[in-house]
Amino acid sequence: MDWLAFQVSFKLATFTSLCLLPIGLLIARWLKHSRFRGRHFVEALTALPLVLPPTVLGYFLLTLMDTQHPLGGFIAQTTGQHLAFSFNGLLVASVISSLPFAVQPLLRAMEHIPNNISEAAWCCGLSPWQTFIRIEVPLIWPSMLTAWILSFCHTLGEFGVVLMIGGNIAGETRTLSIAIYDSVLAFERDKALYMSLVLLTISLITVTFVYSLNRRNHRMFH
Amino acid sequence: MHPLRVKITLSNPIHLDVQLYCEPGQMLALVGPSGSGKSTTLRCIAGLQKPSSGVIKGGGQRWFDSQQRLALSPQQRRVGMVFQDYALFPHLSVADNIRLALDDKPNAAAVEQLLQQVHLSGLASRYPAQLSGGQQQRVALARALARRPDVLLLDEPFSAVDKVTRRKLYLELHALRQQLAMPVILVTHDLDEAAMLADSMCVIHQGKTLQQGSIDDVLQRPKSLSVARQVDVRNLYQGTLESHAGKLKLRWHQHVFDVAATPHTNNISAGTMVHWLISPAKILLHQQRRPSRGDQENAVKATVQQILTLRGICTLLVTVDNAGRQQMQLDVPEHVVQRNQVQIGQQIGMSLLADAIHIMVDNTIEEGSGNDSEKSRLA
């Protein structure tokens, strides 16, 4: 068992899922209330990482993060950080590639709230932000848990983007899924099996939990 | 408290051309079929929908004025709204639902007072899902009142409860109204509900308000044929106005009726095709044994086809003699029918009192009957 890789994976998944909660909430809120014509395009954009090969996403991100690129150069200049092949770069890439796993459940939950519930709150004198905090967020908390768990698990199992952006630096960017790949290449069958079982167990438990949570969430409005 | 004045148009998502007025302390029923724009009108008043043009004044303030590019948000308008399905916050208790709308230092006493007002004391800690439909409606009403609104809007508040509960809630709302000083708008498609609860009525059809007036005015003296159709007038016919020795009379098939002279009928010239109606409750049934003097006025003979009895009122469906077998309905107290031994197939005498005949000049040519009058005008 590569404990260092386990640590990196766990840290990356925790940070990514925590970053994604507020980001996902804001995007979902905006998508629900916006009457902007291009909102469907924005919604499609947030779902794109679901269908895009991770290597494609990884390639574009790597290009953008390169210090030769204006954006990567700008970030390197202002923060002194090289995003490519670093944990921070990995975090940014993970947030983007796991975005749909946070946005989709939150958006579905927001859309599930009847419009007149929010409107009733406005008629009670609550501002749109107060309505969001006091009415909408409490109503979708099971989906927030779902979004958090799904994005955590997806990051834990991410392989393609991590390999493209992070490379394979022990203690910095080598995650469990990459360690498994390495072990298989090195014919360390037992090690690979052991680590795979760990990921399998975590995924199974969490997905089961998410499904049982969704059942309960659906009962709320009926 | 200030009146509510609305004069707006809307082109999207549905077409609206609405004009209405409601005095403080009065209840105005906005009546029309589903899809006629009743709810959208309420949404415009509440600020949830922006009209294309016009003015909305409430609480002594301009809430909306298209010329001044003024449109206050729902939060700025102090409107109490009861939604059709109540829209209670499912995650909050009854007390918290109400507390949320109490803007000035929410306290337990204020919540309790509102709960008492709607007969819900003791249910403060329940959640909406644990309440019956009638209780949910009361919570919605208490929540709408919590903001001490300048206008109270009720969007079909009785449509989601069963009939027994509905009758109970009618009485409660009627009693509660005595304590309310603001203008109240009740949206409903139920004419009886409107007639029972409201002071005045505004008829809306295909987004356009057609007539506003007292309940009796609108129901018995509709301004136009379309209003008469909307308020489901039962005895609606076509006739021609004639001049007999300088007096205007109504010809209906082989009958010539006296009509009451009103400023409205004075403007109509003889020979005009008109629609006219008479309220079923205002037709006088002649007594079999003792004819009275009123029996001479606009007397007609008719044959009873059907008798329907509901809560002490008999509706007689009759065919009028010498009137092209046209049918007419009259509402008579059950005891009168029994005393006169009225039976199906029997011939009866009745008077269409001049004061009860309401004449409408048909300006709008509508499909169906409109074509008929068009033809006879040409003939």
Coordinates of C-alpha atoms in Angstrom, one line a residue:
Chain A
M1 CA 0.0 0.0 0.0
D2 CA 1.4 3.4 -1.1
W3 CA 0.3 5.5 1.9
L4 CA 1.9 8.6 0.5
A5 CA -0.3 8.3 -2.7
F6 CA -3.3 7.6 -0.5
Q7 CA -2.6 10.8 1.4
V8 CA -2.3 12.8 -1.8
S9 CA -5.5 11.3 -3.2
F10 CA -7.4 12.0 0.0
K11 CA -6.1 15.6 0.3
L12 CA -6.9 16.3 -3.3
A13 CA -10.4 14.8 -3.0
T14 CA -11.1 16.7 0.2
F15 CA -9.9 20.1 -1.2
T16 CA -11.6 19.6 -4.5
S17 CA -15.0 18.7 -3.1
L18 CA -14.9 21.5 -0.6
C19 CA -14.0 24.0 -3.3
L20 CA -16.8 22.7 -5.5
L21 CA -19.6 23.1 -2.9
P22 CA -19.7 26.9 -3.0
I23 CA -18.8 27.0 -6.8
G24 CA -21.5 24.4 -7.6
L25 CA -24.1 26.2 -5.4
L26 CA -23.5 29.6 -7.1
I27 CA -23.5 28.1 -10.6
A28 CA -26.7 26.1 -9.8
R29 CA -28.4 29.2 -8.4
W30 CA -27.4 31.3 -11.3
L31 CA -28.6 28.7 -13.8
K32 CA -32.0 28.4 -12.1
H33 CA -32.8 32.1 -11.8
S34 CA -31.0 33.4 -14.9
R35 CA -33.1 34.4 -18.0
F36 CA -29.9 34.8 -19.9
R37 CA -30.2 33.3 -23.4
G38 CA -26.9 31.5 -23.3
R39 CA -27.7 29.8 -20.1
H40 CA -28.1 26.4 -21.8
F41 CA -24.7 26.8 -23.3
V42 CA -23.2 27.5 -19.9
E43 CA -25.1 24.5 -18.5
A44 CA -23.7 22.3 -21.3
L45 CA -20.2 23.7 -20.6
T46 CA -20.4 22.6 -16.9
A47 CA -21.5 19.1 -18.0
L48 CA -18.8 18.8 -20.7
P49 CA -16.2 17.1 -18.4
L50 CA -18.6 14.2 -18.2
V51 CA -18.3 13.3 -21.9
L52 CA -14.9 14.7 -22.8
P53 CA -12.0 12.2 -22.6
P54 CA -9.9 13.2 -19.6
T55 CA -6.8 13.4 -21.8
V56 CA -8.4 16.0 -23.9
L57 CA -9.4 18.1 -20.9
G58 CA -5.9 17.5 -19.5
Y59 CA -4.2 18.5 -22.7
F60 CA -6.1 21.9 -22.8
L61 CA -5.5 22.6 -19.2
L62 CA -1.8 21.7 -19.4
T63 CA -1.5 24.1 -22.4
L64 CA -3.2 26.9 -20.5
M65 CA -1.1 26.3 -17.4
D66 CA 2.2 26.4 -19.3
T67 CA 4.2 29.5 -18.4
Q68 CA 4.6 30.1 -22.2
H69 CA 0.9 30.6 -22.4
P70 CA -0.4 34.1 -21.5
L71 CA -2.7 32.8 -18.8
G72 CA -0.2 30.4 -17.2
G73 CA 2.5 33.1 -17.5
F74 CA 0.2 35.6 -15.8
I75 CA -0.5 33.3 -12.9
A76 CA 3.2 32.4 -12.6
Q77 CA 4.1 36.1 -12.5
T78 CA 1.4 37.2 -10.0
T79 CA 1.5 34.3 -7.6
G80 CA 4.9 32.8 -8.3
Q81 CA 3.2 29.5 -8.7
H82 CA 3.8 27.0 -11.6
L83 CA 0.5 25.3 -11.9
A84 CA 1.7 22.5 -14.2
F85 CA 3.0 19.4 -12.4
S86 CA 2.2 20.8 -8.9
F87 CA -0.5 20.0 -6.4
N88 CA -2.2 23.4 -6.9
G89 CA -2.4 22.8 -10.6
L90 CA -3.8 19.4 -9.9
L91 CA -6.4 20.9 -7.6
V92 CA -7.5 23.4 -10.3
A93 CA -7.8 20.6 -12.9
S94 CA -9.7 18.4 -10.5
V95 CA -12.2 21.1 -9.7
I96 CA -12.9 21.5 -13.4
S97 CA -13.1 17.9 -14.2
S98 CA -15.4 17.1 -11.2
L99 CA -17.6 20.2 -11.8
P100 CA -20.5 18.3 -13.3
F101 CA -20.6 16.0 -10.3
A102 CA -21.3 19.0 -8.0
V103 CA -23.3 21.1 -10.4
Q104 CA -25.7 18.5 -11.7
P105 CA -27.2 17.3 -8.4
L106 CA -27.4 20.9 -7.1
L107 CA -29.1 22.2 -10.2
R108 CA -31.6 19.3 -10.3
A109 CA -32.4 20.0 -6.6
M110 CA -32.7 23.8 -7.2
E111 CA -35.0 23.1 -10.2
H112 CA -37.1 20.8 -8.0
I113 CA -37.9 23.6 -5.7
P114 CA -41.3 25.0 -6.9
N115 CA -40.9 28.6 -8.2
N116 CA -43.6 29.9 -6.0
I117 CA -41.7 28.9 -2.9
S118 CA -39.0 31.4 -3.8
E119 CA -41.6 33.9 -4.9
A120 CA -43.5 33.5 -1.6
A121 CA -40.2 34.3 0.2
W122 CA -39.8 37.5 -1.9
C123 CA -43.4 38.4 -1.0
C124 CA -42.5 37.9 2.6
G125 CA -39.8 40.6 2.2
L126 CA -36.8 38.3 1.8
S127 CA -34.2 39.5 -0.7
P128 CA -33.0 37.0 -3.3
W129 CA -29.9 36.3 -1.3
Q130 CA -31.8 35.8 2.0
T131 CA -34.1 33.5 0.1
F132 CA -31.1 31.5 -1.1
I133 CA -29.6 31.2 2.3
R134 CA -32.8 30.7 4.4
I135 CA -35.1 28.8 2.0
E136 CA -33.3 27.3 -1.0
V137 CA -30.1 26.0 0.7
P138 CA -31.9 24.3 3.5
L139 CA -34.3 22.7 1.0
I140 CA -31.4 21.2 -1.0
W141 CA -29.1 20.1 1.7
P142 CA -29.4 16.4 0.9
S143 CA -28.3 17.3 -2.6
M144 CA -25.4 19.3 -1.2
L145 CA -24.3 16.1 0.6
T146 CA -24.7 14.2 -2.7
A147 CA -22.7 16.8 -4.6
W148 CA -20.0 16.8 -2.0
I149 CA -19.7 13.0 -1.9
L150 CA -19.8 12.5 -5.7
S151 CA -17.2 15.1 -6.4
F152 CA -15.0 13.6 -3.6
C153 CA -15.3 10.1 -5.1
H154 CA -14.8 11.3 -8.6
T155 CA -11.6 13.1 -7.7
L156 CA -10.4 10.1 -5.7
G157 CA -10.8 7.9 -8.9
E158 CA -9.6 10.5 -11.4
F159 CA -6.8 9.2 -13.6
G160 CA -6.4 10.8 -17.0
V161 CA -6.4 14.4 -16.0
V162 CA -4.2 13.8 -13.0
L163 CA -1.6 12.0 -15.2
M164 CA -1.7 14.8 -17.8
I165 CA -1.4 17.7 -15.3
G166 CA 0.3 16.3 -12.3
G167 CA 2.6 13.7 -13.8
N168 CA 3.8 11.3 -11.2
I169 CA 5.7 13.0 -8.4
A170 CA 5.6 11.1 -5.2
G171 CA 4.1 13.0 -2.3
E172 CA 3.0 15.9 -4.6
T173 CA 1.0 14.6 -7.5
R174 CA 1.1 10.8 -7.4
T175 CA -2.5 9.7 -6.4
L176 CA -3.8 6.3 -5.6
S177 CA -5.1 5.6 -9.0
I178 CA -1.7 6.4 -10.5
A179 CA 0.0 4.3 -7.9
I180 CA -2.2 1.4 -9.0
Y181 CA -1.2 1.9 -12.6
D182 CA 2.4 2.0 -11.6
S183 CA 2.1 -1.2 -9.5
V184 CA 0.5 -3.1 -12.4
L185 CA 3.3 -2.0 -14.7
A186 CA 5.8 -3.1 -12.2
F187 CA 4.0 -6.5 -11.8
E188 CA 3.3 -5.8 -8.1
R189 CA 0.0 -7.6 -8.4
D190 CA -0.8 -7.8 -4.6
K191 CA -0.2 -4.1 -4.1
A192 CA -2.4 -3.2 -7.0
L193 CA -5.1 -5.5 -5.8
Y194 CA -5.0 -4.1 -2.3
M195 CA -5.2 -0.5 -3.4
S196 CA -7.9 -1.3 -5.9
L197 CA -10.0 -2.9 -3.2
V198 CA -9.6 0.2 -1.1
L199 CA -11.0 2.4 -3.9
L200 CA -13.7 -0.1 -4.7
T201 CA -14.9 -0.2 -1.1
I202 CA -15.0 3.5 -0.7
S203 CA -16.8 4.0 -4.0
L204 CA -19.4 1.4 -3.3
I205 CA -20.2 2.7 0.2
T206 CA -20.5 6.3 -0.9
V207 CA -22.6 5.6 -4.0
T208 CA -25.0 3.4 -1.9
F209 CA -25.2 6.2 0.6
V210 CA -25.9 8.8 -2.1
Y211 CA -28.8 6.7 -3.5
S212 CA -30.5 6.2 -0.2
L213 CA -30.1 9.9 0.4
N214 CA -31.8 10.8 -2.9
R215 CA -34.8 8.6 -2.0
R216 CA -35.3 10.6 1.2
N217 CA -34.9 13.9 -0.7
H218 CA -37.6 13.0 -3.2
R219 CA -40.2 12.5 -0.4
M220 CA -39.8 16.0 0.8
F221 CA -42.2 17.8 -1.6
H222 CA -44.8 15.0 -1.9
Chain B
M1 CA -55.1 52.5 4.2
H2 CA -55.0 53.3 0.5
P3 CA -56.9 51.9 -2.5
L4 CA -55.4 49.7 -5.1
R5 CA -55.5 51.0 -8.7
V6 CA -54.3 48.9 -11.6
K7 CA -54.2 49.8 -15.2
I8 CA -51.8 47.7 -17.1
T9 CA -51.1 45.8 -20.3
L10 CA -48.8 42.9 -20.9
S11 CA -47.9 41.1 -24.1
N12 CA -45.7 38.3 -23.0
P13 CA -46.2 35.5 -21.7
I14 CA -49.9 36.1 -22.2
H15 CA -51.8 39.1 -23.4
L16 CA -53.3 41.3 -20.7
D17 CA -55.3 44.5 -20.7
V18 CA -56.4 45.0 -17.2
Q19 CA -58.1 47.8 -15.4
L20 CA -59.3 47.4 -11.8
Y21 CA -59.8 49.3 -8.6
C22 CA -60.3 48.2 -5.0
E23 CA -61.2 50.4 -2.0
P24 CA -59.4 49.7 1.3
G25 CA -61.4 47.3 3.4
Q26 CA -63.2 46.0 0.3
M27 CA -62.9 42.6 -1.4
L28 CA -62.8 42.6 -5.2
A29 CA -63.4 39.2 -6.8
L30 CA -61.4 38.8 -10.1
V31 CA -63.5 36.2 -12.0
G32 CA -62.8 34.4 -15.2
P33 CA -62.1 31.0 -16.7
S34 CA -58.8 29.3 -16.3
G35 CA -56.1 30.8 -18.5
S36 CA -57.9 34.2 -18.6
G37 CA -55.1 36.0 -16.9
K38 CA -56.3 36.2 -13.4
S39 CA -53.2 34.8 -11.7
T40 CA -50.9 36.8 -14.0
T41 CA -52.7 39.9 -13.0
L42 CA -52.1 39.1 -9.4
R43 CA -48.4 38.4 -10.2
C44 CA -48.2 41.8 -11.8
I45 CA -49.6 43.5 -8.7
A46 CA -47.2 41.6 -6.4
G47 CA -44.3 42.5 -8.6
L48 CA -43.5 38.9 -9.7
Q49 CA -44.3 39.8 -13.3
K50 CA -43.4 43.0 -15.0
P51 CA -46.2 44.5 -17.1
S52 CA -45.4 46.0 -20.5
S53 CA -47.0 49.3 -19.7
G54 CA -49.3 51.0 -17.3
V55 CA -49.6 52.1 -13.7
I56 CA -50.1 50.2 -10.4
K57 CA -50.7 52.2 -7.3
G58 CA -51.0 50.6 -3.9
G59 CA -50.4 51.7 -0.3
G60 CA -50.5 55.3 -1.4
Q61 CA -47.4 54.7 -3.5
R62 CA -46.7 54.1 -7.2
W63 CA -45.5 50.5 -7.4
F64 CA -45.2 50.4 -11.1
D65 CA -45.2 53.2 -13.7
S66 CA -43.9 52.4 -17.2
Q67 CA -43.6 56.0 -18.2
Q68 CA -41.4 56.8 -15.2
R69 CA -39.6 53.4 -15.7
L70 CA -40.6 52.6 -12.1
A71 CA -41.0 49.0 -11.0
L72 CA -40.7 48.3 -7.3
S73 CA -39.6 44.8 -6.4
P74 CA -41.9 42.4 -4.5
Q75 CA -39.9 43.1 -1.4
Q76 CA -40.6 46.8 -1.6
R77 CA -44.3 46.5 -2.2
R78 CA -45.7 45.2 1.1
V79 CA -48.1 42.7 -0.5
G80 CA -49.6 39.7 1.3
M81 CA -50.0 36.9 -1.2
V82 CA -51.7 33.6 -0.6
F83 CA -50.6 31.3 -3.4
Q84 CA -52.9 28.7 -5.1
D85 CA -51.1 25.8 -3.5
Y86 CA -50.1 27.9 -0.5
A87 CA -46.3 27.7 -1.1
L88 CA -45.5 27.1 2.5
F89 CA -41.8 26.6 3.3
P90 CA -41.7 22.8 3.9
H91 CA -38.6 22.8 6.1
L92 CA -39.9 25.4 8.5
S93 CA -42.5 25.0 11.3
V94 CA -45.8 26.9 11.2
A95 CA -44.4 29.4 13.6
D96 CA -41.2 29.8 11.6
N97 CA -43.1 30.2 8.3
I98 CA -44.9 33.2 9.9
R99 CA -41.9 34.5 11.7
L100 CA -40.0 34.8 8.5
A101 CA -42.5 37.3 7.2
L102 CA -42.6 39.4 10.4
D103 CA -40.2 42.2 9.4
D104 CA -40.0 44.2 12.6
K105 CA -38.3 42.2 15.5
P106 CA -40.1 38.9 15.1
N107 CA -41.5 37.9 18.5
A108 CA -43.5 35.0 19.8
A109 CA -46.4 37.1 20.8
A110 CA -46.9 38.4 17.3
V111 CA -46.8 34.9 15.9
E112 CA -49.3 33.7 18.5
Q113 CA -51.6 36.6 17.7
L114 CA -51.6 35.8 14.0
L115 CA -52.2 32.1 14.7
Q116 CA -55.2 33.0 16.9
Q117 CA -56.5 35.2 14.1
V118 CA -56.7 32.2 11.8
H119 CA -57.8 29.7 14.5
L120 CA -54.5 27.8 14.5
S121 CA -53.3 28.2 18.1
G122 CA -51.5 25.1 19.3
L123 CA -50.2 24.1 15.9
A124 CA -47.2 26.4 16.0
S125 CA -44.6 23.7 16.1
R126 CA -46.1 21.5 13.4
Y127 CA -44.6 21.3 9.9
P128 CA -46.6 22.0 6.7
A129 CA -46.6 18.3 5.7
Q130 CA -48.4 17.5 9.1
L131 CA -51.3 19.8 8.4
S132 CA -54.6 19.3 6.5
G133 CA -55.3 21.4 3.4
G134 CA -57.5 23.8 5.4
Q135 CA -54.9 24.3 8.0
Q136 CA -52.2 24.9 5.4
Q137 CA -54.5 27.6 3.8
R138 CA -54.8 29.3 7.2
V139 CA -51.0 29.3 7.7
A140 CA -50.6 30.8 4.3
L141 CA -53.1 33.5 5.2
A142 CA -51.4 34.2 8.5
R143 CA -48.1 34.4 6.7
A144 CA -49.5 36.8 4.2
L145 CA -50.9 39.0 7.0
A146 CA -47.7 38.9 9.0
R147 CA -46.1 41.7 7.0
R148 CA -49.1 44.0 7.7
P149 CA -49.6 44.3 3.9
D150 CA -51.0 47.3 2.0
V151 CA -52.8 44.9 -0.3
L152 CA -53.9 41.3 0.3
L153 CA -53.9 39.0 -2.8
L154 CA -55.7 35.6 -2.7
D155 CA -55.0 33.4 -5.6
E156 CA -57.8 30.7 -5.8
P157 CA -57.3 30.1 -2.1
F158 CA -60.1 27.5 -1.9
S159 CA -59.2 25.4 -4.9
A160 CA -57.0 22.9 -3.1
V161 CA -59.4 21.9 -0.3
D162 CA -62.5 19.6 -0.2
K163 CA -66.0 21.0 -0.3
V164 CA -66.8 20.6 3.4
T165 CA -63.6 22.4 4.4
R166 CA -64.2 25.0 1.8
R167 CA -67.6 26.0 3.3
K168 CA -65.9 26.3 6.7
L169 CA -63.1 28.4 5.3
Y170 CA -65.6 30.7 3.5
L171 CA -67.2 31.6 6.9
E172 CA -63.8 32.1 8.5
L173 CA -62.6 34.4 5.7
H174 CA -65.8 36.3 5.9
A175 CA -65.4 36.8 9.6
L176 CA -61.7 37.7 9.3
R177 CA -62.5 40.3 6.6
Q178 CA -64.2 42.5 9.2
Q179 CA -60.7 43.0 10.8
L180 CA -58.9 43.8 7.6
A181 CA -58.5 47.4 6.5
M182 CA -56.6 46.9 3.2
P183 CA -57.9 46.2 -0.3
V184 CA -58.3 42.5 -0.8
I185 CA -58.3 40.8 -4.3
L186 CA -59.8 37.3 -4.5
V187 CA -59.0 35.4 -7.7
T188 CA -61.5 32.7 -8.4
H189 CA -63.3 31.0 -11.3
D190 CA -66.3 30.2 -9.0
L191 CA -69.0 32.8 -9.4
D192 CA -70.9 31.6 -6.3
E193 CA -67.7 31.9 -4.3
A194 CA -67.2 35.5 -5.6
A195 CA -70.9 36.4 -5.0
M196 CA -70.8 35.1 -1.5
L197 CA -67.5 36.6 -0.3
A198 CA -66.7 39.7 -2.3
D199 CA -68.2 43.2 -2.4
S200 CA -67.5 43.8 -6.0
M201 CA -66.6 41.8 -9.0
C202 CA -64.4 42.2 -12.0
V203 CA -64.9 39.9 -15.0
I204 CA -61.8 39.0 -17.0
H205 CA -61.8 37.1 -20.3
Q206 CA -58.8 36.3 -22.5
G207 CA -56.7 38.7 -20.6
K208 CA -59.1 41.7 -20.8
T209 CA -61.1 43.0 -17.9
L210 CA -64.6 43.5 -19.3
Q211 CA -66.6 44.9 -16.4
Q212 CA -66.2 45.9 -12.8
G213 CA -69.1 46.6 -10.5
S214 CA -71.1 45.4 -7.6
I215 CA -72.0 41.7 -7.6
D216 CA -75.6 42.4 -8.5
D217 CA -74.6 44.8 -11.3
V218 CA -72.3 42.3 -12.9
L219 CA -74.4 39.2 -12.5
Q220 CA -77.8 40.7 -13.4
R221 CA -76.9 43.7 -15.5
P222 CA -73.9 42.7 -17.5
K223 CA -72.6 45.4 -19.8
S224 CA -72.1 43.2 -22.9
L225 CA -72.8 39.8 -24.3
S226 CA -69.3 38.6 -23.5
V227 CA -69.8 39.5 -19.8
A228 CA -73.2 37.8 -19.8
R229 CA -71.5 34.6 -21.2
Q230 CA -68.7 34.8 -18.6
V231 CA -71.1 35.1 -15.7
D232 CA -73.2 32.3 -17.0
V233 CA -76.4 34.1 -17.5
R234 CA -79.2 31.6 -17.8
N235 CA -82.0 33.4 -19.6
L236 CA -80.3 35.2 -22.5
Y237 CA -82.2 36.0 -25.7
Q238 CA -82.3 38.2 -28.8
G239 CA -85.0 40.7 -29.6
T240 CA -85.8 43.9 -31.4
L241 CA -86.5 47.3 -29.9
E242 CA -89.7 48.9 -31.2
S243 CA -91.3 52.2 -30.7
H244 CA -94.9 52.1 -29.6
A245 CA -96.5 55.6 -29.2
G246 CA -93.1 57.1 -28.3
K247 CA -92.4 54.3 -25.8
L248 CA -89.6 51.8 -26.3
K249 CA -90.8 48.2 -26.2
L250 CA -89.0 44.9 -26.7
R251 CA -90.3 42.5 -29.4
W252 CA -89.4 38.9 -28.7
H253 CA -91.0 36.5 -31.3
Q254 CA -94.8 37.2 -31.0
H255 CA -94.5 39.0 -27.7
V256 CA -94.1 42.7 -27.1
F257 CA -92.7 43.6 -23.6
D258 CA -92.7 46.8 -21.7
V259 CA -89.2 47.7 -20.6
A260 CA -88.0 50.1 -18.0
A261 CA -86.6 53.3 -19.4
T262 CA -83.0 53.9 -18.4
P263 CA -80.4 56.3 -19.7
H264 CA -78.8 53.3 -21.2
T265 CA -81.8 52.2 -23.2
N266 CA -82.7 55.8 -24.2
N267 CA -79.7 55.9 -26.4
I268 CA -80.9 52.9 -28.5
S269 CA -83.0 53.6 -31.5
A270 CA -86.1 51.6 -32.5
G271 CA -85.4 48.7 -34.8
T272 CA -82.1 47.8 -33.1
M273 CA -81.3 44.1 -32.6
V274 CA -80.5 43.6 -29.0
H275 CA -79.6 40.8 -26.5
W276 CA -81.7 40.8 -23.4
L277 CA -81.8 38.8 -20.3
I278 CA -83.9 38.2 -17.2
S279 CA -82.8 36.8 -13.9
P280 CA -84.5 33.5 -13.2
A281 CA -85.2 34.7 -9.6
K282 CA -87.1 37.8 -10.9
I283 CA -89.7 36.1 -13.0
L284 CA -93.1 36.2 -11.4
L285 CA -95.0 32.9 -11.3
H286 CA -98.8 33.5 -11.5
Q287 CA -100.8 31.9 -8.7
Q288 CA -103.4 29.4 -10.0
R289 CA -106.3 30.5 -7.8
R290 CA -105.8 34.2 -7.1
P291 CA -104.5 36.2 -10.0
S292 CA -102.9 39.5 -8.7
R293 CA -102.5 42.8 -10.5
G294 CA -98.9 42.3 -11.4
D295 CA -100.0 39.4 -13.5
Q296 CA -100.9 41.8 -16.3
E297 CA -97.4 43.0 -16.8
N298 CA -95.6 41.3 -19.6
A299 CA -97.6 38.1 -19.1
V300 CA -96.7 35.0 -21.0
K301 CA -97.9 31.4 -21.0
A302 CA -95.4 28.5 -20.7
T303 CA -95.3 24.8 -20.3
V304 CA -93.2 23.2 -17.5
Q305 CA -90.6 20.7 -18.9
Q306 CA -88.5 20.0 -15.8
I307 CA -88.3 20.8 -12.1
L308 CA -85.0 20.8 -10.2
T309 CA -84.9 21.4 -6.5
L310 CA -81.8 22.5 -4.6
R311 CA -81.8 23.8 -1.0
G312 CA -85.4 25.0 -1.0
I313 CA -85.2 26.6 -4.5
C314 CA -87.0 25.0 -7.4
T315 CA -85.7 25.8 -10.9
L316 CA -88.5 25.4 -13.4
L317 CA -87.4 24.8 -17.0
V318 CA -90.3 25.9 -19.2
T319 CA -90.9 26.4 -22.9
V320 CA -92.6 29.8 -23.6
D321 CA -95.7 29.8 -25.9
N322 CA -95.5 31.9 -29.0
A323 CA -91.8 32.3 -28.7
G324 CA -90.3 29.8 -31.1
R325 CA -90.2 27.1 -28.4
Q326 CA -87.5 29.0 -26.6
Q327 CA -86.7 27.7 -23.1
M328 CA -86.6 29.8 -20.0
Q329 CA -85.6 29.1 -16.4
L330 CA -87.2 30.5 -13.3
D331 CA -86.2 30.1 -9.7
V332 CA -89.2 29.8 -7.3
P333 CA -89.2 28.9 -3.6
E334 CA -90.1 25.3 -3.1
H335 CA -93.2 26.1 -1.0
V336 CA -94.6 28.2 -3.8
V337 CA -94.2 25.3 -6.2
Q338 CA -95.9 23.0 -3.7
R339 CA -98.8 25.3 -2.9
N340 CA -99.5 25.9 -6.6
Q341 CA -99.1 22.2 -7.3
V342 CA -96.9 22.9 -10.3
Q343 CA -96.2 19.7 -12.2
I344 CA -94.3 18.7 -15.3
G345 CA -96.4 19.2 -18.5
Q346 CA -98.6 21.8 -16.8
Q347 CA -99.2 25.2 -18.4
I348 CA -98.3 28.1 -16.1
G349 CA -98.6 31.9 -16.4
M350 CA -95.8 34.1 -15.6
S351 CA -94.7 37.8 -15.8
L352 CA -91.4 39.1 -17.1
L353 CA -91.4 42.3 -15.0
A354 CA -90.3 45.3 -17.0
D355 CA -87.8 46.2 -14.2
A356 CA -86.2 42.8 -14.4
I357 CA -85.6 42.8 -18.1
H358 CA -82.0 43.9 -18.9
I359 CA -81.2 45.0 -22.4
M360 CA -77.7 44.9 -23.8
V361 CA -76.8 46.5 -27.1
D362 CA -74.6 44.0 -28.9
N363 CA -71.6 45.9 -30.2
T364 CA -69.5 42.8 -30.5
I365 CA -70.5 40.4 -33.3
E366 CA -69.5 37.0 -32.0
E367 CA -69.5 33.7 -33.7
G368 CA -72.7 31.7 -33.5
S369 CA -75.4 34.2 -32.3
G370 CA -73.5 37.1 -33.9
N371 CA -74.0 35.7 -37.4
D372 CA -77.8 35.4 -36.7
S373 CA -78.1 39.0 -35.8
E374 CA -76.0 40.0 -38.7
K375 CA -78.3 38.2 -41.1
S376 CA -81.5 39.6 -39.6
R377 CA -80.0 43.1 -39.7
L378 CA -79.4 42.6 -43.5
A379 CA -82.8 41.1 -44.1

